[in-house]
């Protein structure tokens, strides 16, 4: 398993991580089998969020109950969680207030049965954010030893810059949606300045990938197998026959399952992107992990881009 630096920290993390969004309904044995498979593949990075699992902190609770980690076992994991999304009567809203960030972290720590988070991410952007409040929350969490590193999720360069004006700690990660078929943050640059081509439109407010590379912010790719925004996976989908034909051919060449090629397309990028797996199937975790070390050639990488329907001028 290849490892990459996490932002400007002294941490090196696997470039494939396990997202635990869907484990709330699994029994103890299933959770342990999933995590054991990930660990056997070299994945020791676990991605949580307070809203994962139906009820608040549901997936965090399942992880803690099933694993029952001792302090020494806890040290062998990198635990990341998120805060900022709230729901009332089925309506989502966002809250980056000092009180909400701090109380969410404290609830996550209690639920996870740990004294600290390795990384806290601010979940989807809060349009009503007060950067000085975020800074105060980060300072409190860092000084009390409850959070060691801080990042964001689904943030544009401008939104990160606004935070950086007040926040003293480095922003070390930005978790964004990315897959071969959902790649505007990468493919827009391929079609820049092409009139009348939708792919050339700037959808990320200024180049998320380039910005994060310039500022040593690790990109984390969520939904790496989703065709669009929770529209189903592209692997094996009849809607993507050309792409799957290329994936299958490359899988045969490298002697890996197709899911590994989908991961390898992301990890091949020189930005050192970390893939967040959301599957609860151990076999898929093991297969996806094989993509970590596959050295796709430039021509293979671009062939996948074109087969996904993007323009390579």
JSON list of N, CA, C and O in Angstrom, two decimals, residues 6 9 11 74 79-83 101-109 112 114-122 134 137-151 168-170 172:
[
{"chain": "A", "resi": 6, "resn": "UNK", "atom": "N", "xyz": [0.25, 13.69, 4.59]},
{"chain": "A", "resi": 6, "resn": "UNK", "atom": "CA", "xyz": [-1.03, 14.36, 4.82]},
{"chain": "A", "resi": 6, "resn": "UNK", "atom": "C", "xyz": [-0.76, 15.84, 5.00]},
{"chain": "A", "resi": 6, "resn": "UNK", "atom": "O", "xyz": [-0.29, 16.29, 6.06]},
{"chain": "A", "resi": 9, "resn": "UNK", "atom": "N", "xyz": [1.53, 18.02, 7.61]},
{"chain": "A", "resi": 9, "resn": "UNK", "atom": "CA", "xyz": [1.77, 17.32, 8.87]},
{"chain": "A", "resi": 9, "resn": "UNK", "atom": "C", "xyz": [2.95, 16.37, 8.74]},
{"chain": "A", "resi": 9, "resn": "UNK", "atom": "O", "xyz": [3.47, 16.14, 7.65]},
{"chain": "A", "resi": 11, "resn": "UNK", "atom": "N", "xyz": [2.45, 13.29, 9.36]},
{"chain": "A", "resi": 11, "resn": "UNK", "atom": "CA", "xyz": [1.78, 12.02, 9.13]},
{"chain": "A", "resi": 11, "resn": "UNK", "atom": "C", "xyz": [1.95, 11.57, 7.68]},
{"chain": "A", "resi": 11, "resn": "UNK", "atom": "O", "xyz": [1.86, 12.38, 6.75]},
{"chain": "A", "resi": 74, "resn": "UNK", "atom": "N", "xyz": [-5.73, 1.81, 19.52]},
{"chain": "A", "resi": 74, "resn": "UNK", "atom": "CA", "xyz": [-6.16, 3.09, 18.96]},
{"chain": "A", "resi": 74, "resn": "UNK", "atom": "C", "xyz": [-5.01, 3.79, 18.26]},
{"chain": "A", "resi": 74, "resn": "UNK", "atom": "O", "xyz": [-5.19, 4.41, 17.20]},
{"chain": "A", "resi": 79, "resn": "UNK", "atom": "N", "xyz": [-7.72, 8.32, 12.84]},
{"chain": "A", "resi": 79, "resn": "UNK", "atom": "CA", "xyz": [-9.17, 8.54, 12.85]},
{"chain": "A", "resi": 79, "resn": "UNK", "atom": "C", "xyz": [-9.48, 9.97, 12.44]},
{"chain": "A", "resi": 79, "resn": "UNK", "atom": "O", "xyz": [-8.96, 10.93, 13.01]},
{"chain": "A", "resi": 80, "resn": "UNK", "atom": "N", "xyz": [-10.35, 10.09, 11.45]},
{"chain": "A", "resi": 80, "resn": "UNK", "atom": "CA", "xyz": [-10.81, 11.38, 10.95]},
{"chain": "A", "resi": 80, "resn": "UNK", "atom": "C", "xyz": [-12.32, 11.44, 11.09]},
{"chain": "A", "resi": 80, "resn": "UNK", "atom": "O", "xyz": [-13.01, 10.45, 10.81]},
{"chain": "A", "resi": 81, "resn": "UNK", "atom": "N", "xyz": [-12.84, 12.58, 11.52]},
{"chain": "A", "resi": 81, "resn": "UNK", "atom": "CA", "xyz": [-14.29, 12.77, 11.53]},
{"chain": "A", "resi": 81, "resn": "UNK", "atom": "C", "xyz": [-14.61, 14.17, 11.02]},
{"chain": "A", "resi": 81, "resn": "UNK", "atom": "O", "xyz": [-13.71, 14.97, 10.74]},
{"chain": "A", "resi": 82, "resn": "UNK", "atom": "N", "xyz": [-15.90, 14.45, 10.90]},
{"chain": "A", "resi": 82, "resn": "UNK", "atom": "CA", "xyz": [-16.36, 15.71, 10.30]},
{"chain": "A", "resi": 82, "resn": "UNK", "atom": "C", "xyz": [-17.47, 16.31, 11.14]},
{"chain": "A", "resi": 82, "resn": "UNK", "atom": "O", "xyz": [-18.18, 15.61, 11.87]},
{"chain": "A", "resi": 83, "resn": "UNK", "atom": "N", "xyz": [-17.63, 17.62, 11.00]},
{"chain": "A", "resi": 83, "resn": "UNK", "atom": "CA", "xyz": [-18.69, 18.35, 11.70]},
{"chain": "A", "resi": 83, "resn": "UNK", "atom": "C", "xyz": [-19.19, 19.47, 10.81]},
{"chain": "A", "resi": 83, "resn": "UNK", "atom": "O", "xyz": [-18.48, 19.96, 9.94]},
{"chain": "A", "resi": 101, "resn": "UNK", "atom": "N", "xyz": [-19.18, 23.22, 16.49]},
{"chain": "A", "resi": 101, "resn": "UNK", "atom": "CA", "xyz": [-17.95, 22.49, 16.17]},
{"chain": "A", "resi": 101, "resn": "UNK", "atom": "C", "xyz": [-17.42, 21.79, 17.42]},
{"chain": "A", "resi": 101, "resn": "UNK", "atom": "O", "xyz": [-17.12, 20.59, 17.41]},
{"chain": "A", "resi": 102, "resn": "UNK", "atom": "N", "xyz": [-17.32, 22.51, 18.51]},
{"chain": "A", "resi": 102, "resn": "UNK", "atom": "CA", "xyz": [-16.75, 21.94, 19.74]},
{"chain": "A", "resi": 102, "resn": "UNK", "atom": "C", "xyz": [-17.64, 20.83, 20.30]},
{"chain": "A", "resi": 102, "resn": "UNK", "atom": "O", "xyz": [-17.16, 19.76, 20.67]},
{"chain": "A", "resi": 103, "resn": "UNK", "atom": "N", "xyz": [-18.95, 21.07, 20.36]},
{"chain": "A", "resi": 103, "resn": "UNK", "atom": "CA", "xyz": [-19.84, 20.05, 20.93]},
{"chain": "A", "resi": 103, "resn": "UNK", "atom": "C", "xyz": [-19.87, 18.80, 20.06]},
{"chain": "A", "resi": 103, "resn": "UNK", "atom": "O", "xyz": [-19.97, 17.68, 20.58]},
{"chain": "A", "resi": 104, "resn": "UNK", "atom": "N", "xyz": [-19.78, 18.97, 18.74]},
{"chain": "A", "resi": 104, "resn": "UNK", "atom": "CA", "xyz": [-19.77, 17.81, 17.85]},
{"chain": "A", "resi": 104, "resn": "UNK", "atom": "C", "xyz": [-18.52, 16.97, 18.06]},
{"chain": "A", "resi": 104, "resn": "UNK", "atom": "O", "xyz": [-18.57, 15.75, 18.14]},
{"chain": "A", "resi": 105, "resn": "UNK", "atom": "N", "xyz": [-17.37, 17.63, 18.17]},
{"chain": "A", "resi": 105, "resn": "UNK", "atom": "CA", "xyz": [-16.13, 16.90, 18.40]},
{"chain": "A", "resi": 105, "resn": "UNK", "atom": "C", "xyz": [-16.19, 16.16, 19.73]},
{"chain": "A", "resi": 105, "resn": "UNK", "atom": "O", "xyz": [-15.81, 14.98, 19.83]},
{"chain": "A", "resi": 106, "resn": "UNK", "atom": "N", "xyz": [-16.65, 16.83, 20.76]},
{"chain": "A", "resi": 106, "resn": "UNK", "atom": "CA", "xyz": [-16.72, 16.18, 22.07]},
{"chain": "A", "resi": 106, "resn": "UNK", "atom": "C", "xyz": [-17.64, 14.97, 22.04]},
{"chain": "A", "resi": 106, "resn": "UNK", "atom": "O", "xyz": [-17.33, 13.92, 22.65]},
{"chain": "A", "resi": 107, "resn": "UNK", "atom": "N", "xyz": [-18.75, 15.05, 21.31]},
{"chain": "A", "resi": 107, "resn": "UNK", "atom": "CA", "xyz": [-19.66, 13.91, 21.18]},
{"chain": "A", "resi": 107, "resn": "UNK", "atom": "C", "xyz": [-19.01, 12.79, 20.36]},
{"chain": "A", "resi": 107, "resn": "UNK", "atom": "O", "xyz": [-19.17, 11.60, 20.69]},
{"chain": "A", "resi": 108, "resn": "UNK", "atom": "N", "xyz": [-18.26, 13.14, 19.33]},
{"chain": "A", "resi": 108, "resn": "UNK", "atom": "CA", "xyz": [-17.57, 12.13, 18.53]},
{"chain": "A", "resi": 108, "resn": "UNK", "atom": "C", "xyz": [-16.51, 11.41, 19.37]},
{"chain": "A", "resi": 108, "resn": "UNK", "atom": "O", "xyz": [-16.37, 10.18, 19.28]},
{"chain": "A", "resi": 109, "resn": "UNK", "atom": "N", "xyz": [-15.78, 12.15, 20.18]},
{"chain": "A", "resi": 109, "resn": "UNK", "atom": "CA", "xyz": [-14.75, 11.53, 21.02]},
{"chain": "A", "resi": 109, "resn": "UNK", "atom": "C", "xyz": [-15.38, 10.56, 22.01]},
{"chain": "A", "resi": 109, "resn": "UNK", "atom": "O", "xyz": [-14.88, 9.44, 22.21]},
{"chain": "A", "resi": 112, "resn": "UNK", "atom": "N", "xyz": [-16.62, 7.50, 19.97]},
{"chain": "A", "resi": 112, "resn": "UNK", "atom": "CA", "xyz": [-15.53, 6.69, 19.45]},
{"chain": "A", "resi": 112, "resn": "UNK", "atom": "C", "xyz": [-14.66, 6.10, 20.57]},
{"chain": "A", "resi": 112, "resn": "UNK", "atom": "O", "xyz": [-13.77, 5.28, 20.29]},
{"chain": "A", "resi": 114, "resn": "UNK", "atom": "N", "xyz": [-12.35, 7.58, 22.44]},
{"chain": "A", "resi": 114, "resn": "UNK", "atom": "CA", "xyz": [-10.97, 8.01, 22.27]},
{"chain": "A", "resi": 114, "resn": "UNK", "atom": "C", "xyz": [-10.80, 9.41, 22.84]},
{"chain": "A", "resi": 114, "resn": "UNK", "atom": "O", "xyz": [-11.79, 10.14, 23.01]},
{"chain": "A", "resi": 115, "resn": "UNK", "atom": "N", "xyz": [-9.57, 9.78, 23.10]},
{"chain": "A", "resi": 115, "resn": "UNK", "atom": "CA", "xyz": [-9.30, 11.10, 23.67]},
{"chain": "A", "resi": 115, "resn": "UNK", "atom": "C", "xyz": [-9.07, 12.16, 22.61]},
{"chain": "A", "resi": 115, "resn": "UNK", "atom": "O", "xyz": [-9.06, 13.36, 22.92]},
{"chain": "A", "resi": 116, "resn": "UNK", "atom": "N", "xyz": [-8.83, 11.74, 21.37]},
{"chain": "A", "resi": 116, "resn": "UNK", "atom": "CA", "xyz": [-8.48, 12.71, 20.34]},
{"chain": "A", "resi": 116, "resn": "UNK", "atom": "C", "xyz": [-8.85, 12.21, 18.96]},
{"chain": "A", "resi": 116, "resn": "UNK", "atom": "O", "xyz": [-8.95, 11.00, 18.71]},
{"chain": "A", "resi": 117, "resn": "UNK", "atom": "N", "xyz": [-9.08, 13.15, 18.04]},
{"chain": "A", "resi": 117, "resn": "UNK", "atom": "CA", "xyz": [-9.17, 12.88, 16.61]},
{"chain": "A", "resi": 117, "resn": "UNK", "atom": "C", "xyz": [-7.85, 13.26, 15.97]},
{"chain": "A", "resi": 117, "resn": "UNK", "atom": "O", "xyz": [-7.26, 14.29, 16.32]},
{"chain": "A", "resi": 118, "resn": "UNK", "atom": "N", "xyz": [-7.41, 12.44, 15.04]},
{"chain": "A", "resi": 118, "resn": "UNK", "atom": "CA", "xyz": [-6.21, 12.82, 14.30]},
{"chain": "A", "resi": 118, "resn": "UNK", "atom": "C", "xyz": [-6.50, 13.98, 13.36]},
{"chain": "A", "resi": 118, "resn": "UNK", "atom": "O", "xyz": [-5.68, 14.88, 13.21]},
{"chain": "A", "resi": 119, "resn": "UNK", "atom": "N", "xyz": [-7.69, 13.95, 12.71]},
{"chain": "A", "resi": 119, "resn": "UNK", "atom": "CA", "xyz": [-8.08, 15.02, 11.79]},
{"chain": "A", "resi": 119, "resn": "UNK", "atom": "C", "xyz": [-9.56, 15.33, 11.97]},
{"chain": "A", "resi": 119, "resn": "UNK", "atom": "O", "xyz": [-10.37, 14.41, 12.07]},
{"chain": "A", "resi": 120, "resn": "UNK", "atom": "N", "xyz": [-9.89, 16.59, 12.01]},
{"chain": "A", "resi": 120, "resn": "UNK", "atom": "CA", "xyz": [-11.28, 17.05, 11.95]},
{"chain": "A", "resi": 120, "resn": "UNK", "atom": "C", "xyz": [-11.47, 17.81, 10.65]},
{"chain": "A", "resi": 120, "resn": "UNK", "atom": "O", "xyz": [-10.69, 18.73, 10.35]},
{"chain": "A", "resi": 121, "resn": "UNK", "atom": "N", "xyz": [-12.50, 17.44, 9.89]},
{"chain": "A", "resi": 121, "resn": "UNK", "atom": "CA", "xyz": [-12.86, 18.19, 8.70]},
{"chain": "A", "resi": 121, "resn": "UNK", "atom": "C", "xyz": [-14.15, 18.95, 8.93]},
{"chain": "A", "resi": 121, "resn": "UNK", "atom": "O", "xyz": [-15.09, 18.43, 9.54]},
{"chain": "A", "resi": 122, "resn": "UNK", "atom": "N", "xyz": [-14.21, 20.18, 8.43]},
{"chain": "A", "resi": 122, "resn": "UNK", "atom": "CA", "xyz": [-15.48, 20.89, 8.34]},
{"chain": "A", "resi": 122, "resn": "UNK", "atom": "C", "xyz": [-16.21, 20.36, 7.12]},
{"chain": "A", "resi": 122, "resn": "UNK", "atom": "O", "xyz": [-15.68, 20.42, 6.01]},
{"chain": "A", "resi": 134, "resn": "UNK", "atom": "N", "xyz": [-14.62, 29.90, 13.80]},
{"chain": "A", "resi": 134, "resn": "UNK", "atom": "CA", "xyz": [-13.95, 28.66, 13.45]},
{"chain": "A", "resi": 134, "resn": "UNK", "atom": "C", "xyz": [-12.55, 28.64, 14.06]},
{"chain": "A", "resi": 134, "resn": "UNK", "atom": "O", "xyz": [-12.11, 27.64, 14.64]},
{"chain": "A", "resi": 137, "resn": "UNK", "atom": "N", "xyz": [-12.72, 27.89, 17.71]},
{"chain": "A", "resi": 137, "resn": "UNK", "atom": "CA", "xyz": [-13.00, 26.46, 17.94]},
{"chain": "A", "resi": 137, "resn": "UNK", "atom": "C", "xyz": [-11.76, 25.62, 17.70]},
{"chain": "A", "resi": 137, "resn": "UNK", "atom": "O", "xyz": [-11.42, 24.73, 18.49]},
{"chain": "A", "resi": 138, "resn": "UNK", "atom": "N", "xyz": [-11.05, 25.89, 16.61]},
{"chain": "A", "resi": 138, "resn": "UNK", "atom": "CA", "xyz": [-9.84, 25.12, 16.30]},
{"chain": "A", "resi": 138, "resn": "UNK", "atom": "C", "xyz": [-8.78, 25.31, 17.40]},
{"chain": "A", "resi": 138, "resn": "UNK", "atom": "O", "xyz": [-8.13, 24.35, 17.82]},
{"chain": "A", "resi": 139, "resn": "UNK", "atom": "N", "xyz": [-8.61, 26.55, 17.85]},
{"chain": "A", "resi": 139, "resn": "UNK", "atom": "CA", "xyz": [-7.64, 26.81, 18.91]},
{"chain": "A", "resi": 139, "resn": "UNK", "atom": "C", "xyz": [-7.98, 26.02, 20.18]},
{"chain": "A", "resi": 139, "resn": "UNK", "atom": "O", "xyz": [-7.11, 25.40, 20.80]},
{"chain": "A", "resi": 140, "resn": "UNK", "atom": "N", "xyz": [-9.25, 26.05, 20.56]},
{"chain": "A", "resi": 140, "resn": "UNK", "atom": "CA", "xyz": [-9.67, 25.33, 21.76]},
{"chain": "A", "resi": 140, "resn": "UNK", "atom": "C", "xyz": [-9.43, 23.83, 21.60]},
{"chain": "A", "resi": 140, "resn": "UNK", "atom": "O", "xyz": [-8.90, 23.17, 22.52]},
{"chain": "A", "resi": 141, "resn": "UNK", "atom": "N", "xyz": [-9.80, 23.27, 20.46]},
{"chain": "A", "resi": 141, "resn": "UNK", "atom": "CA", "xyz": [-9.68, 21.83, 20.25]},
{"chain": "A", "resi": 141, "resn": "UNK", "atom": "C", "xyz": [-8.22, 21.40, 20.18]},
{"chain": "A", "resi": 141, "resn": "UNK", "atom": "O", "xyz": [-7.86, 20.33, 20.68]},
{"chain": "A", "resi": 142, "resn": "UNK", "atom": "N", "xyz": [-7.39, 22.24, 19.58]},
{"chain": "A", "resi": 142, "resn": "UNK", "atom": "CA", "xyz": [-5.97, 21.90, 19.51]},
{"chain": "A", "resi": 142, "resn": "UNK", "atom": "C", "xyz": [-5.32, 22.02, 20.89]},
{"chain": "A", "resi": 142, "resn": "UNK", "atom": "O", "xyz": [-4.59, 21.11, 21.33]},
{"chain": "A", "resi": 143, "resn": "UNK", "atom": "N", "xyz": [-5.56, 23.11, 21.57]},
{"chain": "A", "resi": 143, "resn": "UNK", "atom": "CA", "xyz": [-4.91, 23.34, 22.86]},
{"chain": "A", "resi": 143, "resn": "UNK", "atom": "C", "xyz": [-5.36, 22.34, 23.93]},
{"chain": "A", "resi": 143, "resn": "UNK", "atom": "O", "xyz": [-4.58, 22.02, 24.85]},
{"chain": "A", "resi": 144, "resn": "UNK", "atom": "N", "xyz": [-6.58, 21.83, 23.81]},
{"chain": "A", "resi": 144, "resn": "UNK", "atom": "CA", "xyz": [-7.07, 20.84, 24.76]},
{"chain": "A", "resi": 144, "resn": "UNK", "atom": "C", "xyz": [-6.67, 19.42, 24.36]},
{"chain": "A", "resi": 144, "resn": "UNK", "atom": "O", "xyz": [-6.99, 18.46, 25.08]},
{"chain": "A", "resi": 145, "resn": "UNK", "atom": "N", "xyz": [-5.99, 19.28, 23.22]},
{"chain": "A", "resi": 145, "resn": "UNK", "atom": "CA", "xyz": [-5.53, 17.97, 22.78]},
{"chain": "A", "resi": 145, "resn": "UNK", "atom": "C", "xyz": [-6.60, 17.10, 22.16]},
{"chain": "A", "resi": 145, "resn": "UNK", "atom": "O", "xyz": [-6.39, 15.91, 21.90]},
{"chain": "A", "resi": 146, "resn": "UNK", "atom": "N", "xyz": [-7.76, 17.69, 21.85]},
{"chain": "A", "resi": 146, "resn": "UNK", "atom": "CA", "xyz": [-8.87, 16.89, 21.33]},
{"chain": "A", "resi": 146, "resn": "UNK", "atom": "C", "xyz": [-8.78, 16.66, 19.83]},
{"chain": "A", "resi": 146, "resn": "UNK", "atom": "O", "xyz": [-9.33, 15.68, 19.31]},
{"chain": "A", "resi": 147, "resn": "UNK", "atom": "N", "xyz": [-8.11, 17.55, 19.10]},
{"chain": "A", "resi": 147, "resn": "UNK", "atom": "CA", "xyz": [-7.92, 17.40, 17.65]},
{"chain": "A", "resi": 147, "resn": "UNK", "atom": "C", "xyz": [-6.48, 17.80, 17.33]},
{"chain": "A", "resi": 147, "resn": "UNK", "atom": "O", "xyz": [-5.99, 18.83, 17.78]},
{"chain": "A", "resi": 148, "resn": "UNK", "atom": "N", "xyz": [-5.84, 16.97, 16.51]},
{"chain": "A", "resi": 148, "resn": "UNK", "atom": "CA", "xyz": [-4.44, 17.23, 16.18]},
{"chain": "A", "resi": 148, "resn": "UNK", "atom": "C", "xyz": [-4.26, 17.99, 14.87]},
{"chain": "A", "resi": 148, "resn": "UNK", "atom": "O", "xyz": [-3.32, 18.76, 14.73]},
{"chain": "A", "resi": 149, "resn": "UNK", "atom": "N", "xyz": [-5.15, 17.75, 13.90]},
{"chain": "A", "resi": 149, "resn": "UNK", "atom": "CA", "xyz": [-5.02, 18.42, 12.60]},
{"chain": "A", "resi": 149, "resn": "UNK", "atom": "C", "xyz": [-6.42, 18.76, 12.08]},
{"chain": "A", "resi": 149, "resn": "UNK", "atom": "O", "xyz": [-7.40, 18.11, 12.45]},
{"chain": "A", "resi": 150, "resn": "UNK", "atom": "N", "xyz": [-6.46, 19.75, 11.16]},
{"chain": "A", "resi": 150, "resn": "UNK", "atom": "CA", "xyz": [-7.75, 20.28, 10.71]},
{"chain": "A", "resi": 150, "resn": "UNK", "atom": "C", "xyz": [-7.80, 20.37, 9.19]},
{"chain": "A", "resi": 150, "resn": "UNK", "atom": "O", "xyz": [-6.78, 20.64, 8.53]},
{"chain": "A", "resi": 151, "resn": "UNK", "atom": "N", "xyz": [-9.00, 20.17, 8.64]},
{"chain": "A", "resi": 151, "resn": "UNK", "atom": "CA", "xyz": [-9.19, 20.29, 7.21]},
{"chain": "A", "resi": 151, "resn": "UNK", "atom": "C", "xyz": [-10.63, 20.63, 6.89]},
{"chain": "A", "resi": 151, "resn": "UNK", "atom": "O", "xyz": [-11.41, 21.02, 7.78]},
{"chain": "A", "resi": 168, "resn": "UNK", "atom": "N", "xyz": [-5.39, 29.72, 12.52]},
{"chain": "A", "resi": 168, "resn": "UNK", "atom": "CA", "xyz": [-3.94, 29.65, 12.73]},
{"chain": "A", "resi": 168, "resn": "UNK", "atom": "C", "xyz": [-3.36, 28.32, 12.26]},
{"chain": "A", "resi": 168, "resn": "UNK", "atom": "O", "xyz": [-2.22, 28.25, 11.78]},
{"chain": "A", "resi": 169, "resn": "UNK", "atom": "N", "xyz": [-4.14, 27.24, 12.38]},
{"chain": "A", "resi": 169, "resn": "UNK", "atom": "CA", "xyz": [-3.65, 25.91, 12.02]},
{"chain": "A", "resi": 169, "resn": "UNK", "atom": "C", "xyz": [-3.68, 25.72, 10.50]},
{"chain": "A", "resi": 169, "resn": "UNK", "atom": "O", "xyz": [-4.55, 26.26, 9.81]},
{"chain": "A", "resi": 170, "resn": "UNK", "atom": "N", "xyz": [-2.76, 24.93, 9.96]},
{"chain": "A", "resi": 170, "resn": "UNK", "atom": "CA", "xyz": [-2.80, 24.63, 8.53]},
{"chain": "A", "resi": 170, "resn": "UNK", "atom": "C", "xyz": [-4.06, 23.83, 8.17]},
{"chain": "A", "resi": 170, "resn": "UNK", "atom": "O", "xyz": [-4.51, 22.99, 8.95]},
{"chain": "A", "resi": 172, "resn": "UNK", "atom": "N", "xyz": [-5.12, 20.92, 6.22]},
{"chain": "A", "resi": 172, "resn": "UNK", "atom": "CA", "xyz": [-4.28, 19.83, 5.70]},
{"chain": "A", "resi": 172, "resn": "UNK", "atom": "C", "xyz": [-4.98, 18.94, 4.69]},
{"chain": "A", "resi": 172, "resn": "UNK", "atom": "O", "xyz": [-4.33, 18.15, 4.01]}
]
